[in-house]
mmCIF file of C-alpha atoms in Angstrom:
data_model
loop_
_atom_site.group_PDB
_atom_site.id
_atom_site.type_symbol
_atom_site.label_atom_id
_atom_site.label_comp_id
_atom_site.label_asym_id
_atom_site.label_seq_id
_atom_site.Cartn_x
_atom_site.Cartn_y
_atom_site.Cartn_z
ATOM 1 C CA MET A 8 74.615 116.887 116.557
ATOM 2 C CA ARG A 9 76.421 119.996 117.701
ATOM 3 C CA LEU A 10 74.588 122.317 120.102
ATOM 4 C CA LEU A 11 75.520 125.771 121.353
ATOM 5 C CA HIS A 12 74.240 126.167 124.927
ATOM 6 C CA THR A 13 73.802 129.661 126.350
ATOM 7 C CA SER A 14 71.495 131.362 128.855
ATOM 8 C CA ASP A 15 70.893 134.402 131.062
ATOM 9 C CA TRP A 16 71.370 137.126 128.485
ATOM 10 C CA HIS A 17 69.415 139.593 130.672
ATOM 11 C CA LEU A 18 68.915 141.962 127.755
ATOM 12 C CA GLY A 19 68.285 145.481 129.046
ATOM 13 C CA ARG A 20 70.231 145.061 132.270
ATOM 14 C CA SER A 21 72.935 147.455 133.453
ATOM 15 C CA PHE A 22 76.089 146.722 135.409
ATOM 16 C CA HIS A 23 75.651 149.069 138.346
ATOM 17 C CA ARG A 24 75.215 152.402 136.542
ATOM 18 C CA VAL A 25 76.857 151.297 133.271
ATOM 19 C CA GLY A 26 74.530 150.399 130.405
ATOM 20 C CA MET A 27 75.341 147.001 128.923
ATOM 21 C CA LEU A 28 73.318 147.121 125.719
ATOM 22 C CA GLY A 29 76.415 147.666 123.568
ATOM 23 C CA ALA A 30 78.197 144.726 125.202
ATOM 24 C CA GLN A 31 75.056 142.608 124.804
ATOM 25 C CA ALA A 32 74.924 143.477 121.100
ATOM 26 C CA GLU A 33 78.580 142.477 120.774
ATOM 27 C CA PHE A 34 77.767 139.146 122.440
ATOM 28 C CA ILE A 35 74.942 138.528 119.958
ATOM 29 C CA ARG A 36 77.355 139.172 117.080
ATOM 30 C CA HIS A 37 79.807 136.744 118.676
ATOM 31 C CA LEU A 38 77.072 134.145 119.142
ATOM 32 C CA VAL A 39 76.035 134.329 115.493
ATOM 33 C CA ALA A 40 79.667 134.161 114.345
ATOM 34 C CA THR A 41 80.256 131.103 116.536
ATOM 35 C CA VAL A 42 77.202 129.363 115.072
ATOM 36 C CA ARG A 43 78.482 130.031 111.566
ATOM 37 C CA GLU A 44 82.170 129.277 112.130
ATOM 38 C CA ARG A 45 81.824 126.203 114.349
ATOM 39 C CA ASP A 46 79.153 124.424 112.283
ATOM 40 C CA VAL A 47 76.552 124.521 115.035
ATOM 41 C CA ASP A 48 73.401 122.487 114.328
ATOM 42 C CA ALA A 49 71.145 124.079 116.966
ATOM 43 C CA VAL A 50 71.235 126.858 119.563
ATOM 44 C CA VAL A 51 69.651 126.348 122.994
ATOM 45 C CA VAL A 52 68.929 129.342 125.237
ATOM 46 C CA SER A 53 67.969 128.348 128.788
ATOM 47 C CA GLY A 54 65.986 131.324 130.029
ATOM 48 C CA ASP A 55 66.313 134.881 131.330
ATOM 49 C CA VAL A 56 66.465 136.284 127.838
ATOM 50 C CA TYR A 57 65.342 139.632 129.250
ATOM 51 C CA ASP A 58 66.133 141.159 132.613
ATOM 52 C CA ARG A 59 62.559 141.992 133.505
ATOM 53 C CA ALA A 60 59.017 141.131 132.535
ATOM 54 C CA VAL A 61 58.494 144.369 130.600
ATOM 55 C CA PRO A 62 61.855 145.045 128.928
ATOM 56 C CA PRO A 63 62.888 148.389 127.440
ATOM 57 C CA LEU A 64 62.334 148.875 123.730
ATOM 58 C CA ALA A 65 66.076 148.795 122.961
ATOM 59 C CA ALA A 66 66.326 145.340 124.528
ATOM 60 C CA VAL A 67 63.352 144.076 122.498
ATOM 61 C CA GLU A 68 64.947 145.425 119.321
ATOM 62 C CA LEU A 69 68.208 143.616 120.135
ATOM 63 C CA PHE A 70 66.310 140.379 120.765
ATOM 64 C CA ASP A 71 64.489 140.800 117.448
ATOM 65 C CA ASP A 72 67.809 141.362 115.685
ATOM 66 C CA ALA A 73 69.261 138.212 117.289
ATOM 67 C CA LEU A 74 66.334 136.091 116.130
ATOM 68 C CA HIS A 75 66.565 137.430 112.574
ATOM 69 C CA ARG A 76 70.295 136.719 112.461
ATOM 70 C CA LEU A 77 69.856 133.158 113.730
ATOM 71 C CA ALA A 78 66.939 132.463 111.406
ATOM 72 C CA ALA A 79 68.964 133.752 108.436
ATOM 73 C CA LEU A 80 71.616 131.117 109.181
ATOM 74 C CA GLY A 81 69.016 128.370 108.928
ATOM 75 C CA VAL A 82 70.085 127.002 112.318
ATOM 76 C CA PRO A 83 67.207 126.029 114.668
ATOM 77 C CA THR A 84 67.029 127.828 118.005
ATOM 78 C CA VAL A 85 65.182 126.491 121.063
ATOM 79 C CA MET A 86 64.560 129.023 123.812
ATOM 80 C CA ILE A 87 62.749 128.921 127.164
ATOM 81 C CA SER A 88 61.566 131.658 129.502
ATOM 82 C CA GLY A 89 63.329 132.208 132.838
ATOM 83 C CA ASN A 90 62.235 133.694 136.134
ATOM 84 C CA HIS A 91 63.099 137.229 134.946
ATOM 85 C CA ASP A 92 61.068 136.880 131.736
ATOM 86 C CA SER A 93 57.353 137.301 131.256
ATOM 87 C CA ALA A 94 56.529 133.918 129.751
ATOM 88 C CA ARG A 95 53.419 135.292 128.042
ATOM 89 C CA ARG A 96 55.235 138.231 126.485
ATOM 90 C CA LEU A 97 58.241 136.184 125.381
ATOM 91 C CA GLY A 98 55.939 133.549 123.887
ATOM 92 C CA VAL A 99 53.944 135.939 121.688
ATOM 93 C CA GLY A 100 54.202 134.771 118.090
ATOM 94 C CA ALA A 101 55.770 131.431 119.029
ATOM 95 C CA GLY A 102 53.723 129.533 116.457
ATOM 96 C CA LEU A 103 54.796 131.764 113.582
ATOM 97 C CA MET A 104 58.408 131.904 114.736
ATOM 98 C CA GLY A 105 58.542 128.111 114.852
ATOM 99 C CA SER A 106 58.085 128.001 111.085
ATOM 100 C CA ALA A 107 61.274 130.083 110.823
ATOM 101 C CA GLY A 108 63.199 127.691 113.061
ATOM 102 C CA ILE A 109 62.892 129.783 116.256
ATOM 103 C CA HIS A 110 61.175 127.599 118.845
ATOM 104 C CA LEU A 111 59.984 129.504 121.941
ATOM 105 C CA ARG A 112 58.974 127.244 124.828
ATOM 106 C CA THR A 113 57.210 129.338 127.467
ATOM 107 C CA ASP A 114 54.084 127.288 128.260
ATOM 108 C CA PRO A 115 54.563 124.836 131.169
ATOM 109 C CA SER A 116 51.855 122.544 129.779
ATOM 110 C CA ALA A 117 54.028 121.855 126.719
ATOM 111 C CA CYS A 118 56.967 120.437 128.713
ATOM 112 C CA GLY A 119 56.407 116.982 127.229
ATOM 113 C CA THR A 120 56.202 118.200 123.624
ATOM 114 C CA PRO A 121 59.701 118.420 122.137
ATOM 115 C CA VAL A 122 61.247 120.141 119.186
ATOM 116 C CA VAL A 123 62.483 117.195 117.115
ATOM 117 C CA LEU A 124 65.605 117.686 115.021
ATOM 118 C CA SER A 125 67.416 115.065 112.956
ATOM 119 C CA ASP A 126 70.947 114.288 111.837
ATOM 120 C CA GLU A 127 72.581 111.329 110.109
ATOM 121 C CA HIS A 128 72.190 109.240 113.281
ATOM 122 C CA GLY A 129 68.471 109.828 113.803
ATOM 123 C CA ASP A 130 66.246 112.064 115.890
ATOM 124 C CA VAL A 131 67.138 114.392 118.759
ATOM 125 C CA ALA A 132 64.205 115.508 120.938
ATOM 126 C CA LEU A 133 64.701 118.873 122.666
ATOM 127 C CA TYR A 134 62.334 119.506 125.570
ATOM 128 C CA GLY A 135 61.894 123.055 126.858
ATOM 129 C CA LEU A 136 61.032 123.402 130.560
ATOM 130 C CA PRO A 137 60.419 127.124 131.161
ATOM 131 C CA TYR A 138 60.879 128.465 134.679
ATOM 132 C CA LEU A 139 58.194 126.750 136.751
ATOM 133 C CA GLU A 140 56.905 128.954 139.565
ATOM 134 C CA PRO A 141 55.688 126.209 141.936
ATOM 135 C CA ALA A 142 52.649 128.019 143.336
ATOM 136 C CA LEU A 143 51.416 128.872 139.835
ATOM 137 C CA VAL A 144 51.861 125.426 138.195
ATOM 138 C CA LYS A 145 51.207 123.128 141.165
ATOM 139 C CA ASP A 146 47.641 122.329 140.146
ATOM 140 C CA ALA A 147 48.420 121.898 136.455
ATOM 141 C CA PHE A 148 51.126 119.356 137.333
ATOM 142 C CA GLU A 149 48.932 117.706 139.976
ATOM 143 C CA VAL A 150 51.462 117.893 142.794
ATOM 144 C CA GLU A 151 50.405 118.178 146.408
ATOM 145 C CA ARG A 152 53.042 120.615 147.631
ATOM 146 C CA ALA A 153 54.251 123.740 145.880
ATOM 147 C CA GLY A 154 57.995 123.139 145.679
ATOM 148 C CA HIS A 155 60.631 123.313 142.957
ATOM 149 C CA GLU A 156 61.598 119.661 143.182
ATOM 150 C CA ALA A 157 57.984 118.491 142.979
ATOM 151 C CA VAL A 158 57.037 120.510 139.895
ATOM 152 C CA LEU A 159 60.298 119.792 138.070
ATOM 153 C CA ALA A 160 59.920 116.074 138.807
ATOM 154 C CA ALA A 161 56.389 116.190 137.403
ATOM 155 C CA ALA A 162 57.613 118.000 134.293
ATOM 156 C CA MET A 163 60.381 115.441 133.818
ATOM 157 C CA ASP A 164 57.853 112.606 134.180
ATOM 158 C CA ARG A 165 56.117 114.070 131.127
ATOM 159 C CA VAL A 166 59.441 114.274 129.295
ATOM 160 C CA ARG A 167 60.332 110.650 130.046
ATOM 161 C CA ALA A 168 56.836 109.458 129.080
ATOM 162 C CA ASP A 169 57.081 111.173 125.692
ATOM 163 C CA LEU A 170 60.621 109.909 125.141
ATOM 164 C CA ALA A 171 59.604 106.318 125.942
ATOM 165 C CA ALA A 172 57.040 106.442 123.116
ATOM 166 C CA ARG A 173 59.617 107.525 120.541
ATOM 167 C CA PRO A 174 61.736 105.220 118.352
ATOM 168 C CA PRO A 175 64.598 103.459 120.158
ATOM 169 C CA GLY A 176 67.845 105.423 119.919
ATOM 170 C CA THR A 177 66.148 108.842 120.011
ATOM 171 C CA ARG A 178 68.558 111.170 121.788
ATOM 172 C CA SER A 179 67.243 113.763 124.218
ATOM 173 C CA VAL A 180 68.088 117.257 125.481
ATOM 174 C CA VAL A 181 66.285 119.161 128.227
ATOM 175 C CA LEU A 182 66.429 122.937 128.688
ATOM 176 C CA ALA A 183 65.575 124.032 132.243
ATOM 177 C CA HIS A 184 65.806 127.190 134.327
ATOM 178 C CA ALA A 185 66.370 126.200 137.940
ATOM 179 C CA PHE A 186 68.741 126.157 140.904
ATOM 180 C CA VAL A 187 70.193 122.638 140.919
ATOM 181 C CA THR A 188 72.015 121.246 143.936
ATOM 182 C CA GLY A 189 75.765 121.675 143.626
ATOM 183 C CA GLY A 190 75.543 124.885 141.625
ATOM 184 C CA GLU A 191 77.449 127.937 142.882
ATOM 185 C CA PRO A 192 75.297 131.104 142.943
ATOM 186 C CA SER A 193 76.418 134.714 142.617
ATOM 187 C CA ASP A 194 74.905 137.990 143.829
ATOM 188 C CA SER A 195 73.136 138.843 140.583
ATOM 189 C CA GLU A 196 70.535 136.052 140.413
ATOM 190 C CA ARG A 197 67.047 136.725 141.708
ATOM 191 C CA ASP A 198 66.063 134.526 144.654
ATOM 192 C CA ILE A 199 63.634 131.735 143.685
ATOM 193 C CA THR A 200 63.365 130.198 147.168
ATOM 194 C CA VAL A 201 60.097 128.445 147.965
ATOM 195 C CA GLY A 202 59.396 127.176 151.469
ATOM 196 C CA GLY A 203 63.016 127.803 152.359
ATOM 197 C CA VAL A 204 64.223 125.369 149.671
ATOM 198 C CA ALA A 205 65.340 126.549 146.250
ATOM 199 C CA ALA A 206 67.725 123.822 145.036
ATOM 200 C CA VAL A 207 66.620 120.600 143.350
ATOM 201 C CA PRO A 208 68.799 117.499 143.005
ATOM 202 C CA ALA A 209 70.421 116.793 139.649
ATOM 203 C CA GLY A 210 68.855 113.329 139.773
ATOM 204 C CA VAL A 211 65.511 114.927 138.858
ATOM 205 C CA PHE A 212 66.839 115.053 135.277
ATOM 206 C CA ASP A 213 67.832 111.371 135.033
ATOM 207 C CA GLY A 214 66.975 109.627 131.789
ATOM 208 C CA VAL A 215 68.048 112.217 129.219
ATOM 209 C CA ASP A 216 71.316 112.695 127.385
ATOM 210 C CA TYR A 217 72.018 116.369 128.102
ATOM 211 C CA VAL A 218 70.539 119.009 130.409
ATOM 212 C CA ALA A 219 71.158 122.629 129.386
ATOM 213 C CA LEU A 220 70.616 124.686 132.531
ATOM 214 C CA GLY A 221 70.048 128.387 133.067
ATOM 215 C CA HIS A 222 69.658 130.627 136.134
ATOM 216 C CA LEU A 223 73.099 130.593 137.783
ATOM 217 C CA HIS A 224 75.515 133.068 136.236
ATOM 218 C CA GLY A 225 78.707 131.045 136.554
ATOM 219 C CA CYS A 226 79.571 128.409 133.917
ATOM 220 C CA GLN A 227 79.479 125.081 135.773
ATOM 221 C CA THR A 228 79.602 121.327 135.206
ATOM 222 C CA LEU A 229 77.424 119.470 137.716
ATOM 223 C CA THR A 230 77.845 116.155 135.872
ATOM 224 C CA ASP A 231 79.069 115.344 132.376
ATOM 225 C CA ARG A 232 75.464 115.598 131.235
ATOM 226 C CA VAL A 233 74.185 118.459 133.415
ATOM 227 C CA ARG A 234 75.731 121.904 132.887
ATOM 228 C CA TYR A 235 75.135 125.608 133.404
ATOM 229 C CA SER A 236 76.354 127.867 130.616
ATOM 230 C CA GLY A 237 76.269 130.917 132.905
ATOM 231 C CA SER A 238 75.588 134.455 131.764
ATOM 232 C CA PRO A 239 77.646 135.763 128.817
ATOM 233 C CA LEU A 240 78.359 139.019 130.689
ATOM 234 C CA PRO A 241 78.953 139.889 134.347
ATOM 235 C CA TYR A 242 76.107 141.485 136.274
ATOM 236 C CA SER A 243 77.661 141.776 139.744
ATOM 237 C CA PHE A 244 81.137 142.055 141.232
ATOM 238 C CA SER A 245 80.669 138.589 142.727
ATOM 239 C CA GLU A 246 81.365 137.415 139.154
ATOM 240 C CA ALA A 247 84.821 138.984 139.075
ATOM 241 C CA ASN A 248 86.502 135.580 138.846
ATOM 242 C CA HIS A 249 84.076 134.117 136.319
ATOM 243 C CA ARG A 250 85.216 133.106 132.872
ATOM 244 C CA LYS A 251 82.222 133.983 130.712
ATOM 245 C CA THR A 252 81.581 131.312 128.101
ATOM 246 C CA MET A 253 79.061 129.234 126.181
ATOM 247 C CA TRP A 254 79.093 125.443 125.912
ATOM 248 C CA LEU A 255 79.710 123.838 122.504
ATOM 249 C CA VAL A 256 78.166 120.403 123.032
ATOM 250 C CA ASP A 257 78.597 117.444 120.691
ATOM 251 C CA LEU A 258 75.953 114.734 121.044
ATOM 252 C CA ALA A 259 77.236 111.453 119.590
ATOM 253 C CA ALA A 260 75.139 108.779 117.900
ATOM 254 C CA ASP A 261 74.852 106.866 121.186
ATOM 255 C CA GLY A 262 74.047 109.979 123.235
ATOM 256 C CA ALA A 263 77.577 110.416 124.578
ATOM 257 C CA VAL A 264 78.405 114.036 125.383
ATOM 258 C CA THR A 265 81.567 116.028 124.823
ATOM 259 C CA ALA A 266 81.643 119.737 125.623
ATOM 260 C CA GLU A 267 83.972 122.662 124.969
ATOM 261 C CA ARG A 268 83.837 126.156 126.475
ATOM 262 C CA VAL A 269 83.711 129.023 123.983
ATOM 263 C CA ASP A 270 84.786 132.353 125.462
ATOM 264 C CA CYS A 271 82.519 135.375 125.228
ATOM 265 C CA PRO A 272 83.759 138.929 124.531
ATOM 266 C CA VAL A 273 84.876 140.783 127.672
ATOM 267 C CA PRO A 274 83.742 144.438 127.663
ATOM 268 C CA ARG A 275 85.976 145.342 130.618
ATOM 269 C CA ALA A 276 87.712 143.391 133.378
ATOM 270 C CA LEU A 277 86.294 143.422 136.914
ATOM 271 C CA ALA A 278 88.365 144.044 140.036
ATOM 272 C CA ARG A 279 87.563 143.963 143.744
ATOM 273 C CA ILE A 280 90.162 145.828 145.761
ATOM 274 C CA ARG A 281 90.332 146.252 149.522
ATOM 275 C CA GLY A 282 92.412 148.298 151.944
ATOM 276 C CA THR A 283 92.792 151.760 153.370
ATOM 277 C CA LEU A 284 92.331 154.599 150.913
ATOM 278 C CA GLU A 285 96.009 155.580 151.053
ATOM 279 C CA ASP A 286 97.095 151.994 150.408
ATOM 280 C CA LEU A 287 94.782 151.650 147.422
ATOM 281 C CA LEU A 288 96.083 154.894 145.936
ATOM 282 C CA ALA A 289 99.723 153.975 146.413
ATOM 283 C CA ASP A 290 100.036 150.187 145.958
ATOM 284 C CA PRO A 291 101.923 149.554 142.677
ATOM 285 C CA ALA A 292 100.491 146.027 142.458
ATOM 286 C CA LEU A 293 97.067 147.526 141.780
ATOM 287 C CA ALA A 294 98.181 149.290 138.605
ATOM 288 C CA ARG A 295 96.811 146.393 136.549
ATOM 289 C CA HIS A 296 93.275 147.358 137.627
ATOM 290 C CA GLN A 297 93.374 150.963 136.447
ATOM 291 C CA GLU A 298 91.243 150.232 133.353
ATOM 292 C CA ALA A 299 88.927 147.757 135.095
ATOM 293 C CA TRP A 300 85.490 148.254 136.564
ATOM 294 C CA VAL A 301 86.338 148.484 140.251
ATOM 295 C CA GLU A 302 84.582 147.710 143.508
ATOM 296 C CA ALA A 303 86.648 149.313 146.267
ATOM 297 C CA THR A 304 86.240 148.337 149.918
ATOM 298 C CA LEU A 305 87.786 150.841 152.314
ATOM 299 C CA THR A 306 88.977 149.546 155.679
ATOM 300 C CA ASP A 307 89.907 152.930 157.174
ATOM 301 C CA PRO A 308 88.731 153.118 160.810
ATOM 302 C CA VAL A 309 87.342 156.616 160.070
ATOM 303 C CA ARG A 310 85.710 157.446 156.755
ATOM 304 C CA PRO A 311 88.202 159.536 154.732
ATOM 305 C CA ALA A 312 87.300 162.741 152.925
ATOM 306 C CA ASP A 313 86.208 162.602 149.257
ATOM 307 C CA PRO A 314 87.042 158.892 148.827
ATOM 308 C CA MET A 315 85.269 158.370 145.496
ATOM 309 C CA ALA A 316 86.792 161.441 143.873
ATOM 310 C CA ARG A 317 90.266 160.407 144.997
ATOM 311 C CA LEU A 318 89.806 156.801 143.917
ATOM 312 C CA THR A 319 88.597 157.702 140.446
ATOM 313 C CA GLU A 320 91.768 159.703 139.850
ATOM 314 C CA ARG A 321 93.658 156.414 139.850
ATOM 315 C CA PHE A 322 90.795 154.009 138.976
ATOM 316 C CA PRO A 323 88.555 156.027 136.626
ATOM 317 C CA HIS A 324 86.033 153.193 136.263
ATOM 318 C CA THR A 325 85.299 152.764 139.969
ATOM 319 C CA LEU A 326 81.604 151.889 140.241
ATOM 320 C CA THR A 327 81.094 150.831 143.837
ATOM 321 C CA LEU A 328 82.487 152.079 147.122
ATOM 322 C CA VAL A 329 82.017 149.989 150.275
ATOM 323 C CA PHE A 330 83.045 150.978 153.807
ATOM 324 C CA ASP A 331 84.104 148.080 155.998
ATOM 325 C CA PRO A 332 86.298 149.394 158.836
ATOM 326 C CA ASP A 333 88.578 146.902 160.519
ATOM 327 C CA ARG A 334 86.564 146.346 163.685
ATOM 328 C CA ALA A 335 85.349 143.361 165.613
ATOM 329 C CA ALA A 336 82.525 141.583 163.754
ATOM 330 C CA ASP A 337 80.077 142.198 166.607
ATOM 331 C CA GLY A 338 81.330 145.652 167.574
ATOM 332 C CA PRO A 339 78.953 148.606 167.926
ATOM 333 C CA GLY A 340 80.309 150.372 164.862
ATOM 334 C CA VAL A 341 79.754 147.503 162.419
ATOM 335 C CA SER A 342 77.490 148.502 159.543
ATOM 336 C CA TYR A 343 73.977 147.170 159.138
ATOM 337 C CA ALA A 344 74.875 145.749 155.710
ATOM 338 C CA ARG A 345 77.813 143.853 157.163
ATOM 339 C CA ARG A 346 75.674 142.365 159.922
ATOM 340 C CA LEU A 347 73.184 141.140 157.318
ATOM 341 C CA ALA A 348 75.785 139.770 154.882
ATOM 342 C CA GLY A 349 75.121 136.144 154.001
ATOM 343 C CA ARG A 350 71.640 136.036 155.593
ATOM 344 C CA ASP A 351 68.515 135.348 153.551
ATOM 345 C CA ASP A 352 65.133 136.993 154.163
ATOM 346 C CA GLN A 353 63.974 134.205 156.459
ATOM 347 C CA GLN A 354 67.066 134.487 158.663
ATOM 348 C CA ILE A 355 66.782 138.273 158.826
ATOM 349 C CA ALA A 356 63.137 138.057 159.908
ATOM 350 C CA GLU A 357 63.944 135.449 162.550
ATOM 351 C CA ASP A 358 66.846 137.552 163.843
ATOM 352 C CA PHE A 359 64.492 140.527 164.152
ATOM 353 C CA VAL A 360 62.046 138.519 166.252
ATOM 354 C CA THR A 361 64.917 137.427 168.496
ATOM 355 C CA HIS A 362 66.152 141.010 168.852
ATOM 356 C CA VAL A 363 62.708 142.395 169.719
ATOM 357 C CA ARG A 364 61.580 139.900 172.314
ATOM 358 C CA GLY A 365 64.803 138.221 173.406
ATOM 359 C CA ALA A 366 63.886 134.737 172.149
ATOM 360 C CA GLY A 367 63.780 133.292 168.674
ATOM 361 C CA PRO A 368 60.609 132.101 166.895
ATOM 362 C CA ASP A 369 59.338 128.589 167.493
ATOM 363 C CA ALA A 370 58.605 126.104 164.696
ATOM 364 C CA HIS A 371 55.067 127.413 164.120
ATOM 365 C CA GLU A 372 56.238 131.025 163.969
ATOM 366 C CA ARG A 373 59.043 130.138 161.559
ATOM 367 C CA ALA A 374 56.469 128.496 159.307
ATOM 368 C CA VAL A 375 54.270 131.623 159.451
ATOM 369 C CA LEU A 376 57.224 133.826 158.493
ATOM 370 C CA ARG A 377 58.175 131.475 155.660
ATOM 371 C CA ASP A 378 54.615 131.412 154.308
ATOM 372 C CA ALA A 379 54.435 135.215 154.435
ATOM 373 C CA LEU A 380 57.733 135.655 152.572
ATOM 374 C CA ASP A 381 56.768 133.032 149.994
ATOM 375 C CA GLY A 382 53.383 134.702 149.573
ATOM 376 C CA VAL A 383 54.946 138.057 148.746
ATOM 377 C CA ARG A 384 57.356 136.520 146.249
ATOM 378 C CA VAL A 385 54.663 134.412 144.578
ATOM 379 C CA ASP A 386 52.311 137.414 144.419
ATOM 380 C CA ASP A 387 55.046 139.392 142.653
ATOM 381 C CA ALA A 388 55.497 136.541 140.172
ATOM 382 C CA ALA A 389 51.755 136.276 139.575
ATOM 383 C CA ARG A 390 51.495 140.019 138.841
ATOM 384 C CA GLU A 391 54.318 139.733 136.320
ATOM 385 C CA VAL A 392 52.578 136.824 134.602
ATOM 386 C CA ALA A 393 49.311 138.805 134.465
ATOM 387 C CA ARG A 394 50.860 141.924 132.947
#
């Protein structure tokens, strides 16, 4: 059976101030063409279909168009909700859509109920694990502590129990939206940290033939059987070196996996350039970036006059301007953003306590800060679910 694995469409999202709906529509056309031309048997979409819980109408219309195109091909599609999606909104009409071959898996309680497809070698069970917000599903999965590893392990126990009751030789695929240990994040994914721990070990998914992951935006192979497709388009300059692709996965009769990367259309190259303003304007080696979307970091010791206007004369698609003067990392003139670079919310809060009173928080205080930060994030997630 041949699967096309994709994720993280983020329909409705912009790249800085540039609307991406046209590029997203081009990707959908490419996806449909790939399904048709490469004899794909099923499409799997591993979450973050939309960029936010209540997407703009144009994004909903594009999603509707994608589903109609896929259904017209007669190729089954299995899709889960991600942490950016509203599971309830995405799942509306799931029962009716299933009869058209579009299988939306947004209900955590259905983790152990697969979509069963067949080929000449027998059945393939596809299990959809939507994004599992630990604090919201902890009780339903009967786990003591609200953590990503605990709830995913409980969901996978349901998957393995269902699979064990199926005929011998049934092959299995799991779709999941999670941060798995070994994955390389970028700047454009929303933080899903719980209790200071976001990543779960790949071993949680043992016992199935292929795991189609979503959440991280870079295409990655964690093991031969556990892969991220990555987002089809870039959503931050940290993705400048990404090759945006989908996975074409062949599942053999014995469950063996072979996978090929299929390139996605590139709307415009990304470039991150750094130096003094005069150097950036004069360096001939940078000519290749003149049609790219550009993030320029200026290292001038004193902020030059009209830097954006001057940069856009040479690089008309400059979107971001960063000032990072060449100074000592702890010098008095270092920007607040630079001092915070690489620190998560917990570290920033702990640094603030240290700055205010001259001593860092103890273990109890760190736990209080962590609980407060988790509470805010979980409350935001709960409000999105309720909308």
